[in-house]
Amino acid sequence: MRMEHPHYGFWLPPNISTHGAEIDKLISVLHWFMLVLFVGWALYLVYCLIRFRERPGHEADISGSTHFSLPKYIEIGIIIFEAVLLVFFSFPIWSKVKRDFPNEADALVVRVTAEQFAWTVHYAGKDGKFGQLKIELIDGTNPVGLDRQDPNGKDDILSPNTLNIPVNKPIIAKLTSKDVIHNFFLPVMRVKQDIIPGMTVPVWFQATQTGKFEIGCAQLCGVGHTQMRGFFNVMSQEEFETWYQEEEKSLLASSDEPLPGKPLEVAKIQTIKESK
């Protein structure tokens, strides 16, 4: 699959998230502020090296008194600026991203399970209910241990290493891990969340553009960490529904139940009398 953004360029990755602009603004302000601090303190260091260098006829003042208080006032100004940035910018933005979740009834809810070194995306069926997960059912074909005998799990869809979502719809992803700490990273959505084994960590986002992108693991999780790459496809609502219906048909075809409208074919059993 060809990525539409093979590289992210010099600055930040493309943003297709509803809350990405606010995060980008905060990151830009922080970086420009740090650049000003770096240049300012570097120039001040050069000034001090020249102004207070050792030379004939000059002695160091070791009395402890100071007559030059500008650095002190600069430090106070920096502290005030950082406090304002934290309280009036960072807190509101992160509160919106981390706490103000959309209503599940209005969103697409998926479960994302991480393991060394793959992703499994679990979609509920048309009933909107997830089937039960059982550890004893986990194997190579059932990475999350989905119980297909559970009425709520018969129509669930498992998508390996691929997250398909509709555009302009809130998405709630409930993250968990089977083994070690991973990190769910969607650069274009400005989503980056640690996944802790034994915990379910929810994140939400909403895409504003269609396209094909990447899912990355941003936490060193083992020798195969670099192979833990997934695909993130943002589709139109019609394309998503078509994909979903195709997955449902594939699920029905692979199950023991007959397809709707198709009679179950039963082979004729030859009796002992007929065989004589």
mmCIF file of C-alpha atoms in Angstrom:
data_model
loop_
_atom_site.group_PDB
_atom_site.id
_atom_site.type_symbol
_atom_site.label_atom_id
_atom_site.label_comp_id
_atom_site.label_asym_id
_atom_site.label_seq_id
_atom_site.Cartn_x
_atom_site.Cartn_y
_atom_site.Cartn_z
ATOM 1 C CA MET A 1 0.000 0.000 0.000
ATOM 2 C CA ARG A 2 1.415 3.350 -1.030
ATOM 3 C CA MET A 3 1.336 6.094 1.577
ATOM 4 C CA GLU A 4 0.033 9.476 0.401
ATOM 5 C CA HIS A 5 2.647 11.138 2.625
ATOM 6 C CA PRO A 6 5.871 9.099 2.224
ATOM 7 C CA HIS A 7 7.692 11.611 4.412
ATOM 8 C CA TYR A 8 6.557 14.390 6.708
ATOM 9 C CA GLY A 9 8.915 17.094 5.522
ATOM 10 C CA PHE A 10 10.906 19.575 7.562
ATOM 11 C CA TRP A 11 8.242 20.762 9.994
ATOM 12 C CA LEU A 12 5.212 19.059 11.549
ATOM 13 C CA PRO A 13 3.342 16.226 9.763
ATOM 14 C CA PRO A 14 0.179 17.108 7.822
ATOM 15 C CA ASN A 15 -2.761 17.751 10.132
ATOM 16 C CA ILE A 16 -6.157 16.182 9.388
ATOM 17 C CA SER A 17 -7.539 16.307 12.938
ATOM 18 C CA THR A 18 -10.205 18.625 14.332
ATOM 19 C CA HIS A 19 -8.043 19.446 17.356
ATOM 20 C CA GLY A 20 -4.674 19.307 15.594
ATOM 21 C CA ALA A 21 -4.476 23.040 14.834
ATOM 22 C CA GLU A 22 -4.574 23.932 18.539
ATOM 23 C CA ILE A 23 -1.858 21.411 19.368
ATOM 24 C CA ASP A 24 0.291 22.629 16.469
ATOM 25 C CA LYS A 25 -0.091 26.223 17.643
ATOM 26 C CA LEU A 26 1.026 25.264 21.143
ATOM 27 C CA ILE A 27 4.018 23.327 19.815
ATOM 28 C CA SER A 28 5.002 26.234 17.559
ATOM 29 C CA VAL A 29 4.816 28.761 20.410
ATOM 30 C CA LEU A 30 6.943 26.507 22.619
ATOM 31 C CA HIS A 31 9.591 25.980 19.952
ATOM 32 C CA TRP A 32 9.848 29.663 19.040
ATOM 33 C CA PHE A 33 10.043 30.550 22.724
ATOM 34 C CA MET A 34 12.833 28.016 23.279
ATOM 35 C CA LEU A 35 14.656 29.372 20.212
ATOM 36 C CA VAL A 36 14.504 32.907 21.616
ATOM 37 C CA LEU A 37 15.771 31.645 24.985
ATOM 38 C CA PHE A 38 18.583 29.686 23.363
ATOM 39 C CA VAL A 39 19.774 32.605 21.237
ATOM 40 C CA GLY A 40 19.378 35.073 24.098
ATOM 41 C CA TRP A 41 21.317 33.037 26.641
ATOM 42 C CA ALA A 42 23.954 32.141 24.053
ATOM 43 C CA LEU A 43 24.547 35.837 23.335
ATOM 44 C CA TYR A 44 24.634 36.573 27.055
ATOM 45 C CA LEU A 45 27.200 33.796 27.539
ATOM 46 C CA VAL A 46 29.393 35.290 24.809
ATOM 47 C CA TYR A 47 29.044 38.714 26.446
ATOM 48 C CA CYS A 48 30.107 37.320 29.835
ATOM 49 C CA LEU A 49 33.080 35.487 28.338
ATOM 50 C CA ILE A 50 34.317 38.706 26.756
ATOM 51 C CA ARG A 51 33.315 41.180 29.468
ATOM 52 C CA PHE A 52 34.684 39.204 32.407
ATOM 53 C CA ARG A 53 37.685 37.572 30.802
ATOM 54 C CA GLU A 54 40.967 37.542 32.688
ATOM 55 C CA ARG A 55 43.204 40.453 31.740
ATOM 56 C CA PRO A 56 45.895 42.629 33.382
ATOM 57 C CA GLY A 57 44.665 45.238 35.865
ATOM 58 C CA HIS A 58 41.334 43.552 36.588
ATOM 59 C CA GLU A 59 40.382 41.471 39.609
ATOM 60 C CA ALA A 60 37.304 39.336 40.189
ATOM 61 C CA ASP A 61 34.698 40.705 42.614
ATOM 62 C CA ILE A 62 34.097 37.928 45.143
ATOM 63 C CA SER A 63 32.223 40.019 47.689
ATOM 64 C CA GLY A 64 28.917 38.459 46.698
ATOM 65 C CA SER A 65 27.198 41.755 45.918
ATOM 66 C CA THR A 66 25.738 42.388 42.486
ATOM 67 C CA HIS A 67 25.026 45.589 40.663
ATOM 68 C CA PHE A 68 23.564 44.002 37.519
ATOM 69 C CA SER A 69 20.065 42.608 38.153
ATOM 70 C CA LEU A 70 18.852 42.237 34.533
ATOM 71 C CA PRO A 71 19.289 38.409 34.456
ATOM 72 C CA LYS A 72 17.149 38.145 37.579
ATOM 73 C CA TYR A 73 14.319 40.101 35.970
ATOM 74 C CA ILE A 74 14.635 38.046 32.788
ATOM 75 C CA GLU A 75 14.265 34.833 34.802
ATOM 76 C CA ILE A 76 11.163 36.203 36.539
ATOM 77 C CA GLY A 77 9.683 37.145 33.160
ATOM 78 C CA ILE A 78 10.368 33.664 31.785
ATOM 79 C CA ILE A 79 8.666 32.037 34.778
ATOM 80 C CA ILE A 80 5.593 34.257 34.364
ATOM 81 C CA PHE A 81 5.399 33.534 30.618
ATOM 82 C CA GLU A 82 5.681 29.771 31.180
ATOM 83 C CA ALA A 83 2.987 29.888 33.874
ATOM 84 C CA VAL A 84 0.620 31.749 31.530
ATOM 85 C CA LEU A 85 1.386 29.286 28.723
ATOM 86 C CA LEU A 86 0.690 26.333 31.008
ATOM 87 C CA VAL A 87 -2.501 27.612 32.645
ATOM 88 C CA PHE A 88 -4.198 29.399 29.739
ATOM 89 C CA PHE A 89 -3.023 27.326 26.756
ATOM 90 C CA SER A 90 -1.758 23.851 27.675
ATOM 91 C CA PHE A 91 -4.368 22.923 30.289
ATOM 92 C CA PRO A 92 -7.431 23.854 28.167
ATOM 93 C CA ILE A 93 -6.112 22.121 25.046
ATOM 94 C CA TRP A 94 -5.166 18.891 26.800
ATOM 95 C CA SER A 95 -8.384 18.901 28.814
ATOM 96 C CA LYS A 96 -10.332 19.043 25.558
ATOM 97 C CA VAL A 97 -8.301 16.234 24.001
ATOM 98 C CA LYS A 98 -8.083 13.947 27.030
ATOM 99 C CA ARG A 99 -11.338 14.575 28.915
ATOM 100 C CA ASP A 100 -14.034 15.985 26.604
ATOM 101 C CA PHE A 101 -14.986 12.722 24.876
ATOM 102 C CA PRO A 102 -17.878 12.641 22.407
ATOM 103 C CA ASN A 103 -20.981 10.616 23.165
ATOM 104 C CA GLU A 104 -20.443 6.971 22.188
ATOM 105 C CA ALA A 105 -23.856 6.962 20.508
ATOM 106 C CA ASP A 106 -22.584 9.577 18.046
ATOM 107 C CA ALA A 107 -19.146 8.024 17.507
ATOM 108 C CA LEU A 108 -17.568 4.927 16.009
ATOM 109 C CA VAL A 109 -16.141 2.896 18.893
ATOM 110 C CA VAL A 110 -13.313 0.463 18.170
ATOM 111 C CA ARG A 111 -10.952 -1.586 20.282
ATOM 112 C CA VAL A 112 -7.259 -1.569 19.396
ATOM 113 C CA THR A 113 -5.086 -4.343 20.830
ATOM 114 C CA ALA A 114 -1.305 -4.052 20.632
ATOM 115 C CA GLU A 115 1.150 -6.927 20.853
ATOM 116 C CA GLN A 116 4.692 -7.700 19.782
ATOM 117 C CA PHE A 117 4.666 -6.682 16.939
ATOM 118 C CA ALA A 118 1.215 -6.109 15.476
ATOM 119 C CA TRP A 119 -2.079 -4.281 15.871
ATOM 120 C CA THR A 120 -5.575 -5.765 15.915
ATOM 121 C CA VAL A 121 -8.578 -3.489 15.406
ATOM 122 C CA HIS A 122 -11.866 -4.854 16.747
ATOM 123 C CA TYR A 123 -15.156 -3.490 15.378
ATOM 124 C CA ALA A 124 -18.519 -4.260 16.948
ATOM 125 C CA GLY A 125 -21.170 -5.691 14.642
ATOM 126 C CA LYS A 126 -24.367 -4.017 13.520
ATOM 127 C CA ASP A 127 -25.757 -4.501 17.030
ATOM 128 C CA GLY A 128 -23.092 -2.135 18.343
ATOM 129 C CA LYS A 129 -22.054 -4.629 21.024
ATOM 130 C CA PHE A 130 -18.628 -6.209 21.387
ATOM 131 C CA GLY A 131 -18.378 -9.945 21.918
ATOM 132 C CA GLN A 132 -16.694 -11.472 24.935
ATOM 133 C CA LEU A 133 -12.932 -12.007 24.902
ATOM 134 C CA LYS A 134 -11.439 -15.140 26.426
ATOM 135 C CA ILE A 135 -7.745 -15.757 26.970
ATOM 136 C CA GLU A 136 -8.061 -19.461 26.215
ATOM 137 C CA LEU A 137 -9.347 -18.702 22.704
ATOM 138 C CA ILE A 138 -6.307 -16.657 21.667
ATOM 139 C CA ASP A 139 -4.377 -18.207 18.780
ATOM 140 C CA GLY A 140 -2.867 -17.247 15.434
ATOM 141 C CA THR A 141 -6.268 -16.759 13.783
ATOM 142 C CA ASN A 142 -7.942 -15.137 16.799
ATOM 143 C CA PRO A 143 -5.391 -12.704 18.278
ATOM 144 C CA VAL A 144 -7.783 -11.167 20.824
ATOM 145 C CA GLY A 145 -9.612 -14.342 21.878
ATOM 146 C CA LEU A 146 -13.017 -13.289 20.501
ATOM 147 C CA ASP A 147 -15.758 -15.763 21.443
ATOM 148 C CA ARG A 148 -17.747 -16.339 18.255
ATOM 149 C CA GLN A 149 -20.283 -18.401 20.213
ATOM 150 C CA ASP A 150 -21.269 -15.276 22.113
ATOM 151 C CA PRO A 151 -24.331 -13.744 20.379
ATOM 152 C CA ASN A 152 -22.687 -10.323 20.562
ATOM 153 C CA GLY A 153 -19.501 -11.615 18.947
ATOM 154 C CA LYS A 154 -20.892 -13.422 15.905
ATOM 155 C CA ASP A 155 -20.850 -10.296 13.735
ATOM 156 C CA ASP A 156 -17.735 -8.609 15.154
ATOM 157 C CA ILE A 157 -14.974 -7.737 12.680
ATOM 158 C CA LEU A 158 -11.250 -8.112 13.367
ATOM 159 C CA SER A 159 -8.921 -6.103 11.154
ATOM 160 C CA PRO A 160 -5.197 -6.947 11.401
ATOM 161 C CA ASN A 161 -2.846 -3.944 11.281
ATOM 162 C CA THR A 162 -5.444 -1.731 9.598
ATOM 163 C CA LEU A 163 -7.720 0.921 11.068
ATOM 164 C CA ASN A 164 -10.465 2.026 8.677
ATOM 165 C CA ILE A 165 -12.651 4.964 9.709
ATOM 166 C CA PRO A 166 -15.158 7.331 8.063
ATOM 167 C CA VAL A 167 -14.240 10.983 7.626
ATOM 168 C CA ASN A 168 -15.928 13.687 9.738
ATOM 169 C CA LYS A 169 -17.080 11.229 12.392
ATOM 170 C CA PRO A 170 -15.796 11.075 15.989
ATOM 171 C CA ILE A 171 -13.762 7.951 16.708
ATOM 172 C CA ILE A 172 -13.266 6.486 20.180
ATOM 173 C CA ALA A 173 -10.423 3.962 20.284
ATOM 174 C CA LYS A 174 -10.092 1.848 23.416
ATOM 175 C CA LEU A 175 -6.467 0.762 23.632
ATOM 176 C CA THR A 176 -5.005 -2.244 25.408
ATOM 177 C CA SER A 177 -1.877 -4.398 25.227
ATOM 178 C CA LYS A 178 -1.329 -8.149 25.436
ATOM 179 C CA ASP A 179 2.308 -8.068 26.513
ATOM 180 C CA VAL A 180 4.478 -4.973 27.025
ATOM 181 C CA ILE A 181 4.014 -1.203 26.947
ATOM 182 C CA HIS A 182 3.311 0.083 23.439
ATOM 183 C CA ASN A 183 2.387 3.526 22.133
ATOM 184 C CA PHE A 184 -0.446 4.212 19.682
ATOM 185 C CA PHE A 185 0.852 6.930 17.354
ATOM 186 C CA LEU A 186 -1.148 8.603 14.579
ATOM 187 C CA PRO A 187 1.032 11.557 13.505
ATOM 188 C CA VAL A 188 -1.543 13.145 11.183
ATOM 189 C CA MET A 189 -4.187 13.007 13.941
ATOM 190 C CA ARG A 190 -1.881 14.359 16.673
ATOM 191 C CA VAL A 191 -2.635 11.238 18.720
ATOM 192 C CA LYS A 192 0.100 9.634 20.795
ATOM 193 C CA GLN A 193 -0.906 7.475 23.745
ATOM 194 C CA ASP A 194 0.919 4.884 25.848
ATOM 195 C CA ILE A 195 -0.821 1.496 26.019
ATOM 196 C CA ILE A 196 -0.392 -0.259 29.363
ATOM 197 C CA PRO A 197 -0.893 -4.043 29.724
ATOM 198 C CA GLY A 198 -3.916 -4.812 31.886
ATOM 199 C CA MET A 199 -5.483 -1.393 31.292
ATOM 200 C CA THR A 200 -7.939 0.003 28.756
ATOM 201 C CA VAL A 201 -6.909 3.515 27.737
ATOM 202 C CA PRO A 202 -9.413 5.472 25.615
ATOM 203 C CA VAL A 203 -8.494 8.145 23.061
ATOM 204 C CA TRP A 204 -10.681 10.031 20.626
ATOM 205 C CA PHE A 205 -10.150 11.907 17.384
ATOM 206 C CA GLN A 206 -11.978 13.055 14.276
ATOM 207 C CA ALA A 207 -10.496 13.163 10.786
ATOM 208 C CA THR A 208 -11.293 16.010 8.405
ATOM 209 C CA GLN A 209 -9.728 14.582 5.230
ATOM 210 C CA THR A 210 -9.658 11.228 3.493
ATOM 211 C CA GLY A 211 -6.389 9.449 2.773
ATOM 212 C CA LYS A 212 -4.042 6.593 3.610
ATOM 213 C CA PHE A 213 -1.611 7.073 6.470
ATOM 214 C CA GLU A 214 0.416 5.118 9.021
ATOM 215 C CA ILE A 215 0.028 3.778 12.545
ATOM 216 C CA GLY A 216 3.269 3.694 14.470
ATOM 217 C CA CYS A 217 4.406 2.353 17.816
ATOM 218 C CA ALA A 218 6.283 5.174 19.554
ATOM 219 C CA GLN A 219 7.512 3.029 22.447
ATOM 220 C CA LEU A 220 10.503 0.699 22.134
ATOM 221 C CA CYS A 221 8.761 -2.644 22.638
ATOM 222 C CA GLY A 222 11.312 -5.275 21.604
ATOM 223 C CA VAL A 223 13.630 -6.409 18.837
ATOM 224 C CA GLY A 224 10.836 -6.242 16.243
ATOM 225 C CA HIS A 225 9.757 -2.723 17.187
ATOM 226 C CA THR A 226 10.539 -1.324 13.734
ATOM 227 C CA GLN A 227 8.204 -3.886 12.147
ATOM 228 C CA MET A 228 5.207 -2.753 14.199
ATOM 229 C CA ARG A 229 3.667 -0.704 11.427
ATOM 230 C CA GLY A 230 -0.032 -0.393 10.759
ATOM 231 C CA PHE A 231 -2.203 1.374 8.216
ATOM 232 C CA PHE A 232 -4.733 4.102 8.898
ATOM 233 C CA ASN A 233 -7.326 4.668 6.172
ATOM 234 C CA VAL A 234 -9.773 7.572 6.294
ATOM 235 C CA MET A 235 -12.684 6.957 3.914
ATOM 236 C CA SER A 236 -15.882 8.644 2.891
ATOM 237 C CA GLN A 237 -18.959 7.356 4.712
ATOM 238 C CA GLU A 238 -20.039 5.461 1.582
ATOM 239 C CA GLU A 239 -16.622 3.819 1.163
ATOM 240 C CA PHE A 240 -16.566 2.840 4.826
ATOM 241 C CA GLU A 241 -20.015 1.256 4.637
ATOM 242 C CA THR A 242 -18.982 -0.651 1.502
ATOM 243 C CA TRP A 243 -15.847 -1.932 3.231
ATOM 244 C CA TYR A 244 -17.872 -2.886 6.302
ATOM 245 C CA GLN A 245 -20.431 -4.811 4.243
ATOM 246 C CA GLU A 246 -17.671 -6.679 2.405
ATOM 247 C CA GLU A 247 -16.134 -7.681 5.733
ATOM 248 C CA GLU A 248 -19.527 -8.903 6.924
ATOM 249 C CA LYS A 249 -19.961 -11.011 3.783
ATOM 250 C CA SER A 250 -16.485 -12.456 4.205
ATOM 251 C CA LEU A 251 -17.280 -13.262 7.831
ATOM 252 C CA LEU A 252 -20.515 -15.013 6.890
ATOM 253 C CA ALA A 253 -18.814 -16.969 4.120
ATOM 254 C CA SER A 254 -16.160 -18.251 6.507
ATOM 255 C CA SER A 255 -18.628 -19.224 9.242
ATOM 256 C CA ASP A 256 -20.510 -22.496 9.626
ATOM 257 C CA GLU A 257 -23.847 -20.785 9.077
ATOM 258 C CA PRO A 258 -25.378 -20.500 5.589
ATOM 259 C CA LEU A 259 -25.609 -17.134 3.914
ATOM 260 C CA PRO A 260 -29.040 -15.474 4.219
ATOM 261 C CA GLY A 261 -31.397 -16.637 1.471
ATOM 262 C CA LYS A 262 -29.191 -19.564 0.513
ATOM 263 C CA PRO A 263 -30.525 -23.013 1.483
ATOM 264 C CA LEU A 264 -28.204 -25.285 3.387
ATOM 265 C CA GLU A 265 -26.995 -28.079 1.135
ATOM 266 C CA VAL A 266 -27.159 -31.474 2.832
ATOM 267 C CA ALA A 267 -25.450 -34.404 1.186
ATOM 268 C CA LYS A 268 -27.607 -37.476 0.612
ATOM 269 C CA ILE A 269 -26.792 -40.255 3.065
ATOM 270 C CA GLN A 270 -26.736 -43.721 1.569
ATOM 271 C CA THR A 271 -28.522 -46.253 3.783
ATOM 272 C CA ILE A 272 -27.475 -49.856 4.239
ATOM 273 C CA LYS A 273 -30.562 -51.026 2.350
ATOM 274 C CA GLU A 274 -29.737 -48.792 -0.637
ATOM 275 C CA SER A 275 -26.185 -50.078 -0.769
ATOM 276 C CA LYS A 276 -27.271 -53.719 -1.169
#
